[in-house]
Coordinates of C-alpha atoms in Angstrom, one line a residue:
Chain D
X271 CA 0.3 0.1 0.0
X272 CA 2.7 2.2 1.1
X273 CA 5.9 1.7 -1.0
X274 CA 5.6 3.9 -4.2
X275 CA 8.3 6.0 -3.0
X276 CA 10.7 3.5 -5.0
X277 CA 8.3 2.1 -7.1
X278 CA 10.2 -0.7 -9.7
X279 CA 10.7 -0.2 -13.6
X280 CA 8.8 -3.7 -13.5
X281 CA 6.0 -2.8 -11.6
X282 CA 2.7 -2.5 -13.2
X283 CA 0.6 0.0 -11.5
X284 CA -2.5 -1.8 -10.4
X285 CA -0.4 -3.9 -8.2
X286 CA 1.1 -2.7 -4.5
X287 CA 3.9 -4.3 -5.5
X288 CA 6.9 -6.6 -7.2
X289 CA 5.4 -8.9 -4.7
X290 CA 2.0 -8.9 -4.8
X291 CA 2.4 -8.8 -8.9
X292 CA 4.5 -12.6 -9.2
X293 CA 1.5 -14.3 -6.9
X294 CA -1.4 -12.8 -9.1
X295 CA 0.8 -14.5 -12.3
X296 CA 1.4 -17.7 -10.3
X297 CA -2.4 -18.1 -8.9
X298 CA -3.0 -16.9 -12.8
X299 CA -0.5 -19.6 -14.1
X300 CA -2.1 -22.2 -11.8
X301 CA -5.4 -21.6 -12.8
X302 CA -4.6 -22.2 -16.5
X303 CA -2.7 -25.3 -15.6
X304 CA -6.4 -26.6 -13.6
X305 CA -8.2 -26.3 -16.6
X306 CA -5.3 -28.1 -18.5
X307 CA -5.4 -31.3 -15.6
X308 CA -9.3 -31.2 -17.0
X309 CA -8.4 -31.3 -20.6
X310 CA -5.8 -34.0 -20.3
X311 CA -7.9 -35.2 -17.4
X312 CA -11.2 -36.1 -20.1
X313 CA -9.1 -38.3 -22.0
X314 CA -7.2 -39.9 -19.6
X315 CA -10.8 -40.8 -18.6
X316 CA -11.6 -42.3 -21.5
X317 CA -8.7 -44.0 -21.3
X318 CA -9.1 -45.5 -18.0
X319 CA -12.8 -47.1 -19.1
X320 CA -11.4 -48.6 -22.0
X321 CA -8.3 -49.9 -20.2
X322 CA -11.4 -51.5 -18.0
X323 CA -13.3 -53.0 -20.9
X324 CA -10.9 -54.2 -23.5
X325 CA -7.5 -54.9 -21.0
X326 CA -7.2 -58.1 -22.8
X327 CA -6.6 -56.2 -26.0
X328 CA -4.9 -53.0 -24.7
X329 CA -2.2 -55.3 -22.6
X330 CA -1.4 -56.7 -26.2
X331 CA -1.2 -53.9 -28.1
X332 CA 0.5 -51.8 -25.5
X333 CA 3.6 -54.5 -25.5
X334 CA 4.0 -53.3 -29.6
X335 CA 5.0 -50.2 -28.0
X336 CA 8.8 -49.4 -28.1
X337 CA 10.0 -49.6 -24.3
X338 CA 13.6 -48.6 -25.1
X339 CA 13.0 -45.6 -27.5
X340 CA 9.8 -44.4 -24.5
X341 CA 12.6 -45.2 -21.7
X342 CA 14.8 -43.2 -23.2
X343 CA 12.1 -40.4 -24.2
X344 CA 11.3 -40.1 -20.4
X345 CA 14.9 -40.0 -19.5
X346 CA 15.3 -37.0 -21.9
X347 CA 12.3 -34.9 -20.9
X348 CA 12.7 -35.3 -17.3
X349 CA 16.3 -33.5 -18.2
X350 CA 14.6 -30.8 -20.1
X351 CA 12.5 -30.4 -17.1
X352 CA 15.8 -29.4 -14.7
X353 CA 17.0 -27.5 -17.4
X354 CA 14.0 -25.4 -17.8
X355 CA 14.2 -25.6 -13.4
X356 CA 18.1 -24.0 -14.3
X357 CA 17.0 -21.6 -16.5
X358 CA 14.7 -20.3 -13.8
X359 CA 17.3 -20.1 -11.5
X360 CA 19.4 -18.4 -14.2
X361 CA 16.8 -15.7 -13.9
X362 CA 16.4 -15.4 -9.9
X363 CA 20.5 -14.9 -10.1
X364 CA 19.5 -12.2 -12.7
X365 CA 21.8 -13.8 -15.3
X366 CA 20.6 -12.8 -18.4
X367 CA 23.0 -14.9 -20.2
X368 CA 22.5 -18.2 -18.4
X369 CA 18.5 -17.7 -19.1
X370 CA 19.3 -17.8 -22.7
X371 CA 21.9 -21.1 -22.0
X372 CA 19.2 -22.7 -20.0
X373 CA 15.8 -22.4 -22.4
X374 CA 18.3 -23.3 -25.4
X375 CA 19.4 -26.3 -23.7
X376 CA 15.5 -26.6 -23.1
X377 CA 14.3 -26.3 -27.0
X378 CA 17.6 -28.6 -27.9
X379 CA 16.1 -31.5 -25.3
X380 CA 12.4 -30.9 -25.7
X381 CA 13.0 -31.0 -29.6
X382 CA 14.8 -34.7 -29.6
X383 CA 12.0 -35.5 -27.5
X384 CA 9.9 -34.9 -30.7
X385 CA 12.5 -36.5 -33.1
X386 CA 12.0 -39.9 -30.9
X387 CA 8.5 -39.6 -30.9
X388 CA 8.7 -38.8 -34.6
X389 CA 11.3 -42.5 -35.3
X390 CA 7.9 -44.3 -32.9
X391 CA 5.2 -42.7 -35.1
X392 CA 7.3 -44.0 -38.1
X393 CA 7.2 -47.5 -36.7
X394 CA 3.6 -47.3 -36.2
X395 CA 3.2 -46.3 -39.7
X396 CA 5.5 -48.6 -41.2
X397 CA 3.8 -51.9 -39.3
X398 CA -0.2 -50.5 -40.6
X399 CA -0.8 -49.9 -36.2
X400 CA -2.2 -46.1 -37.4
X401 CA -6.0 -46.4 -36.9
X402 CA -7.8 -46.2 -40.3
X403 CA -8.4 -47.9 -42.7
X404 CA -4.8 -49.3 -43.5
X405 CA -4.9 -50.9 -39.9
X406 CA -3.3 -54.2 -40.1
X407 CA -3.1 -56.1 -36.6
X408 CA -2.1 -59.9 -36.3
X409 CA -3.4 -60.9 -32.8
X410 CA -1.2 -64.3 -33.4
X411 CA 2.1 -62.2 -33.4
X412 CA 1.2 -60.4 -30.4
X413 CA -0.4 -62.1 -27.3
X414 CA -1.1 -60.2 -24.1
X415 CA 0.7 -60.8 -21.3
X416 CA 0.2 -65.0 -20.2
X417 CA -0.7 -63.7 -16.5
X418 CA -3.4 -61.2 -17.9
X419 CA -4.8 -64.3 -19.8
X420 CA -4.6 -66.8 -17.8
X421 CA -6.3 -64.4 -15.2
X422 CA -9.2 -63.2 -17.4
X423 CA -9.5 -67.5 -18.6
X424 CA -10.2 -67.8 -14.7
X425 CA -12.7 -64.9 -14.6
X426 CA -14.6 -67.0 -17.3
X427 CA -13.6 -64.1 -19.9
X428 CA -12.9 -65.1 -23.8
X429 CA -9.2 -65.0 -24.9
X430 CA -9.9 -62.2 -28.0
X431 CA -9.2 -63.4 -31.1
X432 CA -9.7 -60.0 -32.8
X433 CA -11.6 -61.1 -35.9
X434 CA -12.9 -57.4 -34.7
X435 CA -9.6 -55.4 -34.4
X436 CA -11.7 -52.5 -32.9
X437 CA -10.4 -52.4 -29.3
X438 CA -6.8 -52.9 -30.5
X439 CA -7.8 -49.7 -33.3
X440 CA -8.9 -47.7 -30.1
X441 CA -5.8 -48.0 -28.1
X442 CA -4.0 -46.8 -31.0
X443 CA -6.2 -43.9 -31.3
X444 CA -5.7 -43.0 -27.5
X445 CA -1.6 -43.8 -27.9
X446 CA -2.0 -41.7 -31.2
X447 CA -4.4 -38.8 -29.7
X448 CA -3.1 -38.8 -26.4
X449 CA 0.6 -38.2 -27.3
X450 CA 0.1 -36.2 -30.0
X451 CA -1.9 -34.0 -27.8
X452 CA 0.9 -34.1 -25.7
X453 CA 3.5 -33.0 -28.7
X454 CA 1.2 -30.0 -29.5
X455 CA 1.8 -28.5 -26.2
X456 CA 6.0 -29.0 -26.4
X457 CA 5.9 -27.5 -29.5
X458 CA 3.3 -24.5 -28.0
X459 CA 6.2 -24.5 -25.1
X460 CA 8.6 -23.9 -28.0
X461 CA 7.2 -20.5 -28.5
X462 CA 6.9 -19.6 -25.2
X463 CA 10.9 -20.7 -24.8
X464 CA 11.9 -19.2 -27.9
X465 CA 9.9 -15.7 -26.7
X466 CA 12.1 -15.8 -23.5
X467 CA 15.6 -15.9 -25.2
X468 CA 14.7 -13.1 -27.4
X469 CA 13.2 -11.5 -24.5
X470 CA 16.6 -12.4 -22.2
X471 CA 18.4 -11.3 -25.0
X472 CA 17.3 -7.6 -25.0
X473 CA 18.1 -7.5 -21.4
X474 CA 14.0 -7.5 -20.3
X475 CA 13.9 -9.4 -16.7
X476 CA 16.7 -9.6 -13.8
X477 CA 16.8 -10.5 -10.4
X478 CA 13.8 -8.1 -9.3
X479 CA 11.5 -9.2 -12.2
X480 CA 11.8 -12.9 -14.2
X481 CA 8.2 -14.0 -13.4
X482 CA 7.9 -15.0 -17.3
X483 CA 10.7 -17.3 -17.0
X484 CA 9.0 -18.9 -13.8
X485 CA 5.2 -19.1 -15.4
X486 CA 7.0 -20.4 -18.5
X487 CA 8.7 -22.7 -16.6
X488 CA 4.9 -24.0 -15.1
X489 CA 3.7 -25.0 -18.0
X490 CA 6.9 -26.8 -18.9
X491 CA 6.9 -29.2 -16.3
X492 CA 3.5 -29.2 -16.2
X493 CA 3.7 -30.6 -19.6
X494 CA 6.2 -32.8 -18.9
X495 CA 3.9 -34.5 -15.7
X496 CA 1.8 -35.3 -18.5
X497 CA 4.4 -37.8 -19.9
X498 CA 5.1 -38.9 -16.4
X499 CA 1.1 -40.4 -16.6
X500 CA 1.4 -41.1 -20.3
X501 CA 4.1 -43.3 -20.2
X502 CA 3.4 -46.0 -17.8
X503 CA 0.0 -46.1 -18.7
X504 CA 0.7 -46.6 -22.6
X505 CA 4.6 -48.5 -22.8
X506 CA 4.2 -50.0 -19.2
X507 CA 0.5 -51.8 -19.4
X508 CA 2.2 -55.3 -18.9
X509 CA 5.9 -56.3 -19.3
X510 CA 6.1 -59.4 -18.1
Chain J
X223 CA 10.5 -14.7 -2.1
X224 CA 12.5 -12.6 -4.2
X225 CA 15.0 -11.4 -1.1
X226 CA 14.0 -14.8 1.7
X227 CA 16.5 -17.8 -0.6
X228 CA 20.0 -16.6 -1.2
X229 CA 21.0 -20.1 -0.9
X230 CA 21.1 -22.1 -4.3
X231 CA 18.6 -23.7 -5.4
X232 CA 20.7 -26.1 -7.8
X233 CA 21.4 -28.8 -5.2
X234 CA 17.9 -29.5 -4.9
X235 CA 17.1 -29.1 -8.2
X236 CA 19.7 -32.1 -8.8
X237 CA 18.5 -34.5 -6.1
X238 CA 15.1 -34.3 -7.7
X239 CA 16.7 -34.9 -11.0
X240 CA 18.4 -37.9 -10.0
X241 CA 15.5 -38.9 -8.2
X242 CA 13.4 -39.2 -11.1
X243 CA 15.8 -40.9 -13.1
X244 CA 15.8 -43.4 -10.6
X245 CA 12.0 -43.5 -10.3
X246 CA 11.8 -44.0 -14.0
X247 CA 13.8 -47.2 -13.7
X248 CA 11.7 -48.2 -10.7
X249 CA 8.4 -48.1 -12.9
X250 CA 9.8 -50.1 -16.2
X251 CA 11.6 -52.5 -13.6
X252 CA 8.6 -53.3 -11.8
X253 CA 6.2 -53.5 -15.3
X254 CA 7.8 -56.7 -16.1
X255 CA 7.5 -58.6 -12.9
X256 CA 4.3 -60.4 -12.5
X257 CA 2.6 -58.1 -10.0
X258 CA -0.9 -58.9 -10.9
X259 CA -3.6 -56.3 -9.8
X260 CA -1.2 -54.2 -8.3
X261 CA 0.9 -53.4 -11.7
X262 CA -1.9 -50.3 -12.5
X263 CA -2.0 -49.2 -8.4
X264 CA 2.0 -49.3 -7.9
X265 CA 2.8 -47.8 -11.7
X266 CA 0.3 -44.6 -10.8
X267 CA 1.9 -44.8 -7.6
X268 CA 5.4 -44.0 -9.2
X269 CA 4.1 -41.4 -11.4
X270 CA 2.3 -40.0 -7.9
X271 CA 5.4 -39.7 -6.1
X272 CA 7.3 -38.3 -9.3
X273 CA 4.8 -36.0 -10.2
X274 CA 4.4 -34.5 -6.2
X275 CA 8.6 -34.1 -6.7
X276 CA 8.9 -31.7 -10.2
X277 CA 5.9 -29.9 -8.4
X278 CA 7.1 -29.3 -5.0
X279 CA 10.6 -28.4 -6.8
X280 CA 10.8 -27.2 -9.8
X281 CA 7.5 -25.9 -9.8
X282 CA 8.5 -24.2 -6.6
X283 CA 4.6 -24.5 -4.8
X284 CA 6.3 -25.7 -1.1
X285 CA 7.4 -21.7 -1.3
X286 CA 4.1 -20.8 -2.7
X287 CA 1.5 -18.8 -1.1
X288 CA -1.2 -20.7 0.6
X289 CA -3.7 -19.2 -2.3
X290 CA -1.4 -20.7 -5.2
X291 CA -1.3 -24.3 -3.0
X292 CA -5.2 -23.9 -2.8
X293 CA -5.7 -23.4 -6.5
X294 CA -3.4 -25.7 -7.6
X295 CA -4.9 -29.0 -5.2
X296 CA -8.2 -27.6 -6.5
X297 CA -7.2 -28.6 -10.0
X298 CA -6.7 -32.5 -8.5
X299 CA -9.6 -32.7 -6.9
X300 CA -11.7 -31.9 -9.3
X301 CA -10.1 -34.8 -11.8
X302 CA -10.5 -36.8 -8.9
X303 CA -14.3 -35.8 -8.7
X304 CA -14.4 -37.0 -12.6
X305 CA -12.6 -40.1 -11.7
X306 CA -14.4 -41.2 -8.8
X307 CA -17.8 -40.7 -10.6
X308 CA -16.7 -42.6 -13.5
X309 CA -15.1 -45.5 -12.0
X310 CA -17.3 -45.9 -9.4
X311 CA -20.2 -46.4 -12.5
X312 CA -17.8 -48.4 -14.9
X313 CA -16.4 -50.7 -12.2
X314 CA -19.6 -51.7 -11.0
X315 CA -21.0 -53.1 -13.8
X316 CA -19.2 -56.6 -13.4
X317 CA -22.8 -58.7 -14.0
X318 CA -23.1 -57.6 -18.1
X319 CA -19.4 -56.5 -18.0
X320 CA -18.0 -59.9 -19.3
X321 CA -21.0 -60.3 -22.1
X322 CA -20.9 -56.8 -23.1
X323 CA -17.2 -57.4 -23.8
X324 CA -17.4 -60.7 -25.3
X325 CA -20.4 -58.5 -27.9
X326 CA -17.7 -56.2 -28.4
X327 CA -15.0 -58.2 -29.6
X328 CA -17.2 -60.2 -32.3
X329 CA -17.6 -63.7 -29.4
X330 CA -21.4 -63.4 -29.4
X331 CA -22.4 -66.9 -27.9
X332 CA -25.9 -68.2 -26.1
X333 CA -24.8 -67.7 -22.6
X334 CA -23.9 -63.7 -23.7
X335 CA -26.9 -62.9 -25.3
X336 CA -28.7 -64.9 -22.5
X337 CA -27.0 -62.8 -19.4
X338 CA -27.7 -59.2 -21.4
X339 CA -31.8 -58.4 -21.0
X340 CA -32.0 -57.3 -25.0
X341 CA -33.9 -53.6 -23.3
X342 CA -29.7 -53.4 -22.6
X343 CA -27.8 -54.6 -25.4
X344 CA -25.4 -51.8 -26.3
X345 CA -25.7 -50.1 -29.2
X346 CA -23.2 -50.7 -32.3

């Protein structure tokens, strides 16, 4: 209320002080992330129902995803979260050079992630595992895990014979839509990060004001968390 | 926040980063073990711990004001309501579940037909 005497050049007039300005930004960002949680949450909810319903088919389909590339990509994305956290720390220290360095690293790691994702998509394309008129599925080549199959038999569920490949196709639909929306969020993230890189180059930030770096950091970490759930749900249904 | 934190966050970030990689290794390893019905809860618990580490340290939620933390919790709470109501419905449909499932995968048998009342047969 009384701190206008030494007003910072970063302080917008509607705020009392920089602390209030920063908390307002954080509050708005978390409100946005709550809507993002529910945006992805709808897809996760659909996933849960169909995974429950068609467990054997989804078990079998999940086993065809490349575990090595998926695990590597998880590590790459977690590393990009580390470099993003270090970029925010650089902002805290007021070093524009370090902000730029860590943001460039974050973009690079994000690009590696999307490159690996692209290789995986290519593999699905080559194997005709993309839902649509050219979808092909050989049930004999891709059995579900033994334990799941035995458990289903014990409960009186018949083993799928896959004359109707619909449930398997549905798994790949969820795979492409969920990883696709995740990738779209990363591409939007690239735009945000590139903007920060330019702004840091123009010395827009200081140890007193680096809120945009912090807020983009929140977004990037959120996208990372979505992958933290997508990875076990899509790749790790059953690897026994 | 800017004045109070003179000491560097970097060592904490590195500890969290290494912990996250260890948890990735753990969740991949557990997926290769026959844990039956526990496989899903274990995988989600590991993902939940990873999320808590990222949210608390990388996203600084442990240093935020209570109002900001409340907003973060609200997002997860709505998600919880959606999942509770949705799965509370689907997980309690066990009587028709097997029959509906067999219908959907094309295994239409006499018993499947008889256990599903005609009026409730699913639309294709």
